[in-house]
Coordinates of C-alpha atoms in Angstrom, one line a residue:
Chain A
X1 CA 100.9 81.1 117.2
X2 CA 103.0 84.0 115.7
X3 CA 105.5 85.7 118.1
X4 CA 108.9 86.0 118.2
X5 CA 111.9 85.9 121.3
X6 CA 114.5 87.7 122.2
X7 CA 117.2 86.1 124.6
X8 CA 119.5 88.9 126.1
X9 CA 118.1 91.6 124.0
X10 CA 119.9 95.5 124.3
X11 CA 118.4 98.0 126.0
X12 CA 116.8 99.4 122.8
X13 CA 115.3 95.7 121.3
X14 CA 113.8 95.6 124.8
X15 CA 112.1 98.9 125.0
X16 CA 110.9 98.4 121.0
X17 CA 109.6 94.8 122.0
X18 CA 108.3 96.2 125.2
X19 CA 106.1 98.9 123.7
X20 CA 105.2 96.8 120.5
X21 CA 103.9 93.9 122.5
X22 CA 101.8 96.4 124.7
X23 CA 100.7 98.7 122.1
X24 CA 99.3 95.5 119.5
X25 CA 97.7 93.7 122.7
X26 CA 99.5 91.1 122.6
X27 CA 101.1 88.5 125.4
X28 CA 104.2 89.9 126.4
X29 CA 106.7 87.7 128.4
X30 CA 110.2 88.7 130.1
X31 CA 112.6 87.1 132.3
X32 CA 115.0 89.8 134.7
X33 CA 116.2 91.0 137.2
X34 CA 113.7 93.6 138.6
X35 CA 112.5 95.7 141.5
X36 CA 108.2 96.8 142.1
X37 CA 107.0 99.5 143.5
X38 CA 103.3 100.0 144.5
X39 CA 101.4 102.5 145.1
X40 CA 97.5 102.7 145.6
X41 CA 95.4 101.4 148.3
X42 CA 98.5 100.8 149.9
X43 CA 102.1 100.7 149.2
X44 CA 104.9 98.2 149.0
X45 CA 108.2 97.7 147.5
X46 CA 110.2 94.2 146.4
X47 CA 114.4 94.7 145.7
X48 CA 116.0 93.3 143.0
X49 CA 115.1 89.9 142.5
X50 CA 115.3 87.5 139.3
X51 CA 111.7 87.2 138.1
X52 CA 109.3 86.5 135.6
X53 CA 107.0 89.1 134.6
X54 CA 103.9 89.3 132.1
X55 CA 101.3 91.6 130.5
X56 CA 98.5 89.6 128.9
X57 CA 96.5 90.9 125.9
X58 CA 94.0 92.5 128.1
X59 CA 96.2 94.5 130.0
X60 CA 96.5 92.3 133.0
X61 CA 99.9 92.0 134.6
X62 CA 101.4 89.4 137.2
X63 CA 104.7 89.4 138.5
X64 CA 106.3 85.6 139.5
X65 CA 108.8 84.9 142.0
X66 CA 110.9 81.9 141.5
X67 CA 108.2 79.4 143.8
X68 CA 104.4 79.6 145.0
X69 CA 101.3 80.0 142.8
X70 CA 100.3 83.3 143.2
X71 CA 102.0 86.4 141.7
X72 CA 103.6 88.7 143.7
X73 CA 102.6 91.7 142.5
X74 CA 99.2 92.2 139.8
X75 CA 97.0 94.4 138.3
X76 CA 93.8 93.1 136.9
X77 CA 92.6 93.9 132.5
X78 CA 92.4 96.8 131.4
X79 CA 96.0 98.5 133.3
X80 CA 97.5 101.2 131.1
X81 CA 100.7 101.1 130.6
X82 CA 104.0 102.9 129.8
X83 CA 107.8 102.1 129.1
X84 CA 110.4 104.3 129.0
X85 CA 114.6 104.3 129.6
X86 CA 115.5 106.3 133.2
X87 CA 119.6 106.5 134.2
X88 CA 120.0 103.2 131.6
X89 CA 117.1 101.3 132.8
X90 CA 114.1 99.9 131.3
X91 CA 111.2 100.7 133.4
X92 CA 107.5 99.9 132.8
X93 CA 104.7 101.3 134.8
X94 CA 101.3 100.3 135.1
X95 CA 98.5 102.4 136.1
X96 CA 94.9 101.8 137.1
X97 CA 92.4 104.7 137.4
X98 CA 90.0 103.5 140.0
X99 CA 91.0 103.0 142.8
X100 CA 94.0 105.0 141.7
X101 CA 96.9 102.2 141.5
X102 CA 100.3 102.3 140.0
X103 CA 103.0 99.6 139.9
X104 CA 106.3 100.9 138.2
X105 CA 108.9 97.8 137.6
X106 CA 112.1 98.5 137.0
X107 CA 114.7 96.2 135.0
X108 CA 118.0 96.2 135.9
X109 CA 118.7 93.2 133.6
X110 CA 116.5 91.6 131.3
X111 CA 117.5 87.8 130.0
X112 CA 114.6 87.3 127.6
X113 CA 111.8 88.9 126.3
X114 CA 109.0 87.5 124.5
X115 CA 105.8 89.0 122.2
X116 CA 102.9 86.0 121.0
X117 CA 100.0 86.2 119.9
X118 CA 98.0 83.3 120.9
X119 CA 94.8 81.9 120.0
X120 CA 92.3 80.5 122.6
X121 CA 88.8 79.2 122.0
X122 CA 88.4 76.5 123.6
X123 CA 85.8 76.1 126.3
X124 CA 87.2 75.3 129.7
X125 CA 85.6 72.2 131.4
X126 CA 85.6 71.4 134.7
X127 CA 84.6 67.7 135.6
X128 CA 82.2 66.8 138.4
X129 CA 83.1 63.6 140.5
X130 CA 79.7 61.5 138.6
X131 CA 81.2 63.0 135.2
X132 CA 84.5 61.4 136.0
X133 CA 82.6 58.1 136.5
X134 CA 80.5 58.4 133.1
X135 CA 83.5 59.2 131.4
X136 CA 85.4 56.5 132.5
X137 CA 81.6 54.2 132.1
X138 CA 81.5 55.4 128.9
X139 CA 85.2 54.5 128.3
X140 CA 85.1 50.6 130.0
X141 CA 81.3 49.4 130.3
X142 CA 82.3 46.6 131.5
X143 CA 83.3 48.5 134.7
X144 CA 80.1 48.1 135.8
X145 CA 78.3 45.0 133.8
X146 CA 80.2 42.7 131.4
X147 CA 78.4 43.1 127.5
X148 CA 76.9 46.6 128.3
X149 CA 76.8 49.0 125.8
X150 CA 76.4 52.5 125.8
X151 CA 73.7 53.9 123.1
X152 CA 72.8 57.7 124.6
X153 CA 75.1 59.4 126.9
X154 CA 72.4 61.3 128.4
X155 CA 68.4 60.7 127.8
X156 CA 66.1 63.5 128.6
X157 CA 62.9 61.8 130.1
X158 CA 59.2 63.6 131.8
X159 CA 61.1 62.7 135.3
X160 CA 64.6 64.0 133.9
X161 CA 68.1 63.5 132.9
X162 CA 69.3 60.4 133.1
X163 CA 72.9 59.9 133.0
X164 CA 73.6 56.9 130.4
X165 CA 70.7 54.7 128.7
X166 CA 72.4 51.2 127.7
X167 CA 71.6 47.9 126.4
X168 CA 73.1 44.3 127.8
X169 CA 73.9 41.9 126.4
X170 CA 70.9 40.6 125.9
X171 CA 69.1 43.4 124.5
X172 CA 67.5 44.7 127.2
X173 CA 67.6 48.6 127.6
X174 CA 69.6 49.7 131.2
X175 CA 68.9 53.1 132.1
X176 CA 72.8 53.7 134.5
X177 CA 73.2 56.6 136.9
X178 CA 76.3 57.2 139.0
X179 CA 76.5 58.8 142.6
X180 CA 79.7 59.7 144.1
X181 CA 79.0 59.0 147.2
X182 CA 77.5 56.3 149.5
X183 CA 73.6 56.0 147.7
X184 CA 70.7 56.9 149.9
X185 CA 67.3 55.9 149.3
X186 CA 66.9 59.4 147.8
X187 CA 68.9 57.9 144.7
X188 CA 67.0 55.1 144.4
X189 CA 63.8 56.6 144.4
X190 CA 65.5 59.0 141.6
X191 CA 66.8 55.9 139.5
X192 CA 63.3 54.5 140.3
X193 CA 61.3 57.6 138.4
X194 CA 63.2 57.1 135.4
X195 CA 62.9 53.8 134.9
X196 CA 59.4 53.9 136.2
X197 CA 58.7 56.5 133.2
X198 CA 60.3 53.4 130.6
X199 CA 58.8 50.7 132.2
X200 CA 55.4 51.7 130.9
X201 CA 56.5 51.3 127.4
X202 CA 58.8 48.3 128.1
X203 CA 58.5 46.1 131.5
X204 CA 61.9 44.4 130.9
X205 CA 63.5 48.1 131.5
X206 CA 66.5 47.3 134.3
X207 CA 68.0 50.4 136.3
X208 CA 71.6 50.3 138.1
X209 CA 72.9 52.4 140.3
X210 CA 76.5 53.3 140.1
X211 CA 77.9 54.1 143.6
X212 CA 81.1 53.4 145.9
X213 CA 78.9 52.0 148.5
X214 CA 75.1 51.9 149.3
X215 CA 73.0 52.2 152.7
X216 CA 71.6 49.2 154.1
X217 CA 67.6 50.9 153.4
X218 CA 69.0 52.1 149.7
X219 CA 69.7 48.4 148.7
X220 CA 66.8 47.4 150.4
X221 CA 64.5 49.8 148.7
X222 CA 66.1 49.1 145.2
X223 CA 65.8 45.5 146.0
X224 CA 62.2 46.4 146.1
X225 CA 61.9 48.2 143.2
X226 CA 63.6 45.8 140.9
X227 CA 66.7 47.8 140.8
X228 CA 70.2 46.9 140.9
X229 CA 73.3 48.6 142.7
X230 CA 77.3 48.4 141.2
X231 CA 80.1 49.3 143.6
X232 CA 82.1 51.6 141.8
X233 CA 84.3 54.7 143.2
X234 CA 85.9 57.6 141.8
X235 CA 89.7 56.7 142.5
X236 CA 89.2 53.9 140.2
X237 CA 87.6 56.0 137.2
X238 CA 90.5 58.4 137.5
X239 CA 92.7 55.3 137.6
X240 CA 90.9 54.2 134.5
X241 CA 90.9 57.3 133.0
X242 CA 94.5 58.6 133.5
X243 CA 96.6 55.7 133.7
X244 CA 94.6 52.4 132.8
X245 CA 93.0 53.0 129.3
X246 CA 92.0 50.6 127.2
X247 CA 94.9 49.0 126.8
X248 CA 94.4 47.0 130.3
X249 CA 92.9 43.8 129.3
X250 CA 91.1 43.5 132.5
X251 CA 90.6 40.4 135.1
X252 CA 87.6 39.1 134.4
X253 CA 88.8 37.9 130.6
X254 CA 90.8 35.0 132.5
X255 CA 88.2 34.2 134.9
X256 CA 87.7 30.0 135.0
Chain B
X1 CA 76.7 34.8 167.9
X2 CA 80.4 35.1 169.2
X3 CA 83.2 36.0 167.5
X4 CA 86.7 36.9 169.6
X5 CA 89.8 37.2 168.3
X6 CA 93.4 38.3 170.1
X7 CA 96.7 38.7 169.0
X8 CA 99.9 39.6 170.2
X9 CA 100.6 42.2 167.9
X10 CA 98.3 44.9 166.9
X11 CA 100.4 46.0 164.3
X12 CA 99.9 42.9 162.3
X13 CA 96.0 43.7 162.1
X14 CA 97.0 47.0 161.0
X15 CA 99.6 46.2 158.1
X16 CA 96.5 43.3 156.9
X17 CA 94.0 46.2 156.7
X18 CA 97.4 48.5 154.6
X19 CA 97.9 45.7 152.8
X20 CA 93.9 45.5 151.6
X21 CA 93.7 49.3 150.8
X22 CA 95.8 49.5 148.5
X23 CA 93.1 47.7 146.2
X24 CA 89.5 48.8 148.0
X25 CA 88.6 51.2 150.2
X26 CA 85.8 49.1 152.1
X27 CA 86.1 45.7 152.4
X28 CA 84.3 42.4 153.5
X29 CA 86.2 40.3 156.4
X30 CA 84.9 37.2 156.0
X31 CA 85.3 35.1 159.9
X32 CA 85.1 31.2 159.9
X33 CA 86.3 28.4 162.0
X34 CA 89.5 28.5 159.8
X35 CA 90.8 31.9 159.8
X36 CA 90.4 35.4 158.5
X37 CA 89.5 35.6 154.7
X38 CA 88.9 38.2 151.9
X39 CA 88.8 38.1 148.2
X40 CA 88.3 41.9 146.9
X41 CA 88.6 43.3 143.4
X42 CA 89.3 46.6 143.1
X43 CA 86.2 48.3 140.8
X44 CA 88.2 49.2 138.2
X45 CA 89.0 45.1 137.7
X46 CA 92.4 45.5 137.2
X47 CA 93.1 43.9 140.7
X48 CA 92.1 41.3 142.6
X49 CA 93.6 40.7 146.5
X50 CA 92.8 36.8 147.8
X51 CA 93.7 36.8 151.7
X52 CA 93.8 34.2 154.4
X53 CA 94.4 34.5 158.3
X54 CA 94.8 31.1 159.7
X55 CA 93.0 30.4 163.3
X56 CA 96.5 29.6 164.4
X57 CA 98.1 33.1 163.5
X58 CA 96.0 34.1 166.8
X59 CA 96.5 33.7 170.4
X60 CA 92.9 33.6 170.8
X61 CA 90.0 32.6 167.9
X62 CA 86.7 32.5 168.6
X63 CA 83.9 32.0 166.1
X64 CA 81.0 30.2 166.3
X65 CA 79.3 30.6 162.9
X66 CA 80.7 32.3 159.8
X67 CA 80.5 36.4 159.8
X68 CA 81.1 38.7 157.3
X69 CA 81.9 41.9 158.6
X70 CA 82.2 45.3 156.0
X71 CA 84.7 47.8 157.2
X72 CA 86.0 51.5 155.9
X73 CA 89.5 50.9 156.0
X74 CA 90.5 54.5 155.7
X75 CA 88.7 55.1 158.4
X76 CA 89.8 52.1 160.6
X77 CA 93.2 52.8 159.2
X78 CA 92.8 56.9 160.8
X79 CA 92.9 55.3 164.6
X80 CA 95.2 52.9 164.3
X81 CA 97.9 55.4 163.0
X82 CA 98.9 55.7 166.8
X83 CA 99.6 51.8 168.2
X84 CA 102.6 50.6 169.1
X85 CA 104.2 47.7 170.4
X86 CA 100.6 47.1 172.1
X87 CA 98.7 43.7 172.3
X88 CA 95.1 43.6 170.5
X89 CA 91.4 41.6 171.1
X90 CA 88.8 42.3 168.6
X91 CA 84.8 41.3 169.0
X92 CA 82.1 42.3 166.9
X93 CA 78.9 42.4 168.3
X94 CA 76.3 41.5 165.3
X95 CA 73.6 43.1 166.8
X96 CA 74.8 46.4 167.0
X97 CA 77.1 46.1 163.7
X98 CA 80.0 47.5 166.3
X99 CA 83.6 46.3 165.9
X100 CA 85.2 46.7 169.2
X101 CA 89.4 47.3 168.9
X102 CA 91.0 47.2 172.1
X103 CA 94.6 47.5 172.3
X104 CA 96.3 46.2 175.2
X105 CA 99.7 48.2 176.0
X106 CA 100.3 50.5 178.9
X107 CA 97.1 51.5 179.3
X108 CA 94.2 50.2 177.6
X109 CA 92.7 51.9 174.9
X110 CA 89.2 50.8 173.2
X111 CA 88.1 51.5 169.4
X112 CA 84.6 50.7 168.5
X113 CA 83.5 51.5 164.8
X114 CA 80.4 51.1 163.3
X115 CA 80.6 48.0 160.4
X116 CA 79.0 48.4 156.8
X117 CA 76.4 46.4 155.0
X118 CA 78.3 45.4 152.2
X119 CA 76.9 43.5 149.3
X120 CA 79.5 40.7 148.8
X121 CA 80.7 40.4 145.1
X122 CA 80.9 37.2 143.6
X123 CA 84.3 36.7 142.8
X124 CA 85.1 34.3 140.5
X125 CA 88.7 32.1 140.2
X126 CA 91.0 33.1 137.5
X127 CA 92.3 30.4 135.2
X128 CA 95.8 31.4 134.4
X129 CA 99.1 29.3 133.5
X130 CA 102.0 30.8 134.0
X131 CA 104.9 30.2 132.4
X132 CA 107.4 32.3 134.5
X133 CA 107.7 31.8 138.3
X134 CA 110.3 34.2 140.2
X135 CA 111.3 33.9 144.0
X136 CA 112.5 37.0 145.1
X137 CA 112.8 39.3 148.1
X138 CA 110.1 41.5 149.0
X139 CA 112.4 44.5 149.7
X140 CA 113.9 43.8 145.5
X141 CA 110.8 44.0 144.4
X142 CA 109.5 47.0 146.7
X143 CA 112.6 49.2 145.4
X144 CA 112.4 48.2 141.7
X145 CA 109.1 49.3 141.9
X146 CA 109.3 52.4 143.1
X147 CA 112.5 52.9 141.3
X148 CA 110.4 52.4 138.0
X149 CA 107.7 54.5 139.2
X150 CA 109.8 57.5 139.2
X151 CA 110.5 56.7 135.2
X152 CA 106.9 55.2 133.8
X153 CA 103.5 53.8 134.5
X154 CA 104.3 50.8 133.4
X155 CA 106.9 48.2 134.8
X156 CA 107.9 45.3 131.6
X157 CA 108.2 42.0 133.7
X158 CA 110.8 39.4 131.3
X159 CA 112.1 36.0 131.6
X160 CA 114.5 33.5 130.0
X161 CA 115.6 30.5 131.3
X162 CA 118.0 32.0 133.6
X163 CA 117.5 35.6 133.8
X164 CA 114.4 37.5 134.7
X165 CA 114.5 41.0 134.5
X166 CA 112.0 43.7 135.3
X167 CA 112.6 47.3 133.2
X168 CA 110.7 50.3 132.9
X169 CA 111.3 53.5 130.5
X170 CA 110.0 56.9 130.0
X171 CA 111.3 60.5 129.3
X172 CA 113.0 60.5 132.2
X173 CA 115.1 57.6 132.0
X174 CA 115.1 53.8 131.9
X175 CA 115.5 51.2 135.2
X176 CA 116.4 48.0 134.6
X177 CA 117.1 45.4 137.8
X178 CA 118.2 41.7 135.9
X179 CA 118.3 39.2 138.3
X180 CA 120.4 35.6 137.4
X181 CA 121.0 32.7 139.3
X182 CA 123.9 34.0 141.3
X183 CA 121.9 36.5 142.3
X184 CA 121.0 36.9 146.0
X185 CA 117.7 38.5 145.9
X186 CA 116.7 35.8 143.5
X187 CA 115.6 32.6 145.2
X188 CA 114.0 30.7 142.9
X189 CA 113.5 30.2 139.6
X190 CA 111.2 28.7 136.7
X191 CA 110.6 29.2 133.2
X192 CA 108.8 26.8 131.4
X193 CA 109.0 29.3 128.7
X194 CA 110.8 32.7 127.8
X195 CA 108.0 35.0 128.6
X196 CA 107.2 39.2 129.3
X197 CA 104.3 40.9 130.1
X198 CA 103.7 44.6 131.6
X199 CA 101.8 46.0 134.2
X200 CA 100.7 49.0 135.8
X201 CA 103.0 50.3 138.2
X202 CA 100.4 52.3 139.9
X203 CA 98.6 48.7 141.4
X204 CA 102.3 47.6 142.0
X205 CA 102.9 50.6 143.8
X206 CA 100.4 50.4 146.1
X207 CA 100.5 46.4 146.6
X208 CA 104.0 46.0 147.4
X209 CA 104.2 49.1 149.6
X210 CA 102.2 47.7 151.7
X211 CA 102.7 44.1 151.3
X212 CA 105.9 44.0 151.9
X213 CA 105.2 44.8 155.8
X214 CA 103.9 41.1 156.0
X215 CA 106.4 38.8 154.0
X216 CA 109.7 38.5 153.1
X217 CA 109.8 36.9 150.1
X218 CA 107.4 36.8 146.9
X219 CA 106.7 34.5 144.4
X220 CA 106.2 36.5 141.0
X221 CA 104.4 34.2 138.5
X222 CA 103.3 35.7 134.9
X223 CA 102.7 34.7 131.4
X224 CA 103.0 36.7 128.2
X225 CA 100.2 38.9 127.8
X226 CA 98.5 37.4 131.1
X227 CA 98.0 38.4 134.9
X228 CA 100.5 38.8 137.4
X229 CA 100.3 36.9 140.5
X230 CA 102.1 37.8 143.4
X231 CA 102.4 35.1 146.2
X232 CA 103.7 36.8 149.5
X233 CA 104.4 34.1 151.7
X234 CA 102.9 35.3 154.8
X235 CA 103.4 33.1 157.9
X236 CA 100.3 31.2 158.8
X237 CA 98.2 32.5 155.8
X238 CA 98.1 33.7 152.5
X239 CA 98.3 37.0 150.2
X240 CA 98.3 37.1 146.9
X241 CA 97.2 39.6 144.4
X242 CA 96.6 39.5 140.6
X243 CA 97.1 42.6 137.9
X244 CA 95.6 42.2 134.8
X245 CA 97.9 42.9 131.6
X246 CA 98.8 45.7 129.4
X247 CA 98.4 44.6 125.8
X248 CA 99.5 46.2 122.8

């Protein structure tokens, strides 16, 4: 991260920072006291206020009040802007083509002023509820069978994916898959296909399904099928995952 | 089969179904010619809730063979958000799977929510000694805790022959509550030896919340490195939950 800050800057370090920030694409960051106008689709106007404002590297520009999430006043990539001194005060326009939108802020103090350039790559992940579970699984085993052990995270088979192919502690191979909700029959027939597909190679093959609770037919159809059900719920692989660890030696090492 | 059940305060049924979720969110009543029991673990196995309701905790018991009945909690928890000072008779009707509620105040109202099949875990004893064991009152321990929890995760449980103390630290700040003999929120104590162990506060949290409602006192027992047992001594009954350890 290279960048530099400015607390209380003059008039003139502003404006350069201002303009350099903009004009090299990089995140710009200020702290003032500022009024908006708008003009466009619409129009509005905010007084003098103490807020935060700032221009990404692809033009984009939000305006924060002290509180709530959203931005008072935006403009999405791509904005053009300009910055110039009127009457002794910094102002800095942005202006979008189409539609035809301009929001001109005016400083009338600025505390802090910030240019960075930041580097980003990473991918952004968003967990499901089952991918909390096999994450926290895949974390504790024992959450769902004592002497489990996790060899493929995920095991492409003709009937498809199946969440986590194990082996207990006797050597058998487990194929586990986790539902966040109460498991239907519908699950069980699904856990049922993969192991099916593995049974014809090896008839000692156990399934379990992973679930906070289980319909009366489900068990009764996995019961059937030679197929086992753990009770497991999300709050408890969040608990596991944010709070718990491994550092939790858990209950069942001092069982009698 | 029959199975009847009244008592003279509904909230008590209440704060035994709060004191249950703070572990499980469904859970298996079990109903026999001694009382109310249930042994949960929550699925994480970090704790473990053993309750009793003695026959004579009741105005009214009727059972006439052992029943297990499942229950959403959250759920039955939702209606009875609204009792107060009202009288309560509960029957479940097995062939239905209905649990009827019906409180008795005023007026009379009448709950009647469908049961679960629940596959009853096995839950075996724990074998623990403990070294330390700590009388205190519930409303010491409820306020430590959620003192600490405003600080850390993690609440450090620490005793010497006469002192036990209970600290917590994070960036925020430290909390330390040292309880000696002279003490008045400390009962009772024994240390067969000086011991400390640490927990997580977010089990605590929830247990003693809602634990607290039933007892006033609570017997906290621990060893280094082991479980914590909490004994609230409940009239006609018993509550006690376990927390399994943090270790280094």
């Amino acid at each position: 991260m290279t960048g530099f800050i400015i607390q209380n800057p003059t008039l003139e370090q502003c404006l350069k920072a201002v303009k350099m920030g903009i004009g090299a694409r990089r995140l710009l960051i200020m702290l003032g006291e500022l009024r908006v106008d708008y003009f466009g689709r619409g129009s509005s106007e905010l007084d003098y206020g103490e807020r935060l404002l700032i221009v990404k590297s692809d033009g984009s520009l939000l305006i924060h009040r002290p509180t709530n999430v959203e931005p008072v006043n935006w403009q999405p990539p791509g904005s053009l802007y300009r910055a110039y001194v009127k009457r002794g005060l910094l102002v800095l326009e942005a202006y979008r083509k189409r539609p035809e939108e301009r929001v001109k802020v005016t400083f009338r103090r600025v505390s802090l002023v910030g240019v960075y350039h930041l580097k980003d790559e990473a991918e952004f992940k968003l967990y499901t509820a089952e991918e909390i579970m096999k994450k926290a699984f895949i974390k504790r085993p024992d959450l769902v069978e004592k002497g489990l052990r996790v060899v493929l995270e995920e095991k492409r088979l003709r009937a498809g994916l199946v969440d986590c192919f194990c082996v207990d502690s006797s050597n058998r191979p487990v194929v586990v898959e986790f539902k966040k909700d109460r498991a239907s029959v519908e699950a069980v027939e699904q856990l049922s296909r993969y192991v099916d597909e593995l049974r014809r190679g090896n008839p000692e093959v156990r399934g379990i399904l992973v679930a906070p609770s289980i319909t009366r037919e489900a068990l009764e159809r996995a019961r059937s099928l030679n197929l086992e059900y753990r009770r497991l719920d999300v709050r408890s692989c969040i608990r596991v995952l944010e709070s718990i660890g491994e550092s939790v030696k858990p209950l069942e090492y001092f069982e009698g | 089969m029959v199975l009847r059940l009244r008592m003279a305060e509904a909230k008590t049924w209440k704060n035994m179904l709060n004191s249950l979720s703070a572990l499980v969110d469904e859970v298996c009543i079990t109903a026999d010619e001694e009382g109310l029991k249930v042994k949960a673990m929550d699925p994480s196995h970090v704790s473990m809730v053993d309750f009793e309701w003695s026959r004579s905790a009741f105005d009214e018991y009727e059972v006439d063979k052992p029943t297990t009945i499942g229950l959403n909690i959250k759920e039955v928890l939702k209606l009875l958000r609204r009792i107060s000072g009202e009288s309560m008779e509960l029957s479940f009707d097995e062939s239905t799977g209905r649990l009827e509620m019906k409180l008795i105040g005023r007026y009379t109202r009448r709950f009647t929510v469908s049961t679960l099949q629940l596959t009853g875990e096995e839950i075996p004893p724990l074998r623990v000694e403990f070294d330390v064991s700590a009388k205190v009152t519930s409303s010491c321990l409820e306020r430590t805790v959620v003192d600490a929890a405003t600080v850390s995760d993690i609440l450090k449980f620490k005793a010497t022959e006469d002192v036990f103390v209970m600290e917590a630290s994070g960036e925020l700040g430290e909390v330390t509550v040292e309880l000696d003999r002279t003490s008045e929120a400390l009962l009772d104590l024994q240390v067969r030896q000086p011991s400390e162990a640490s927990y997580s506060l977010t089990f605590l949290e929830d247990i003693v919340k809602s634990a607290s409602d039933l007892a006033g006192t609570v017997s906290v027992e621990f060893s280094t490195d082991k479980p914590l047992k909490l004994n609230f001594d409940v009239l006609q009954g018993k509550l006690i939950y376990y927390i399994a350890p943090y270790v280094e």
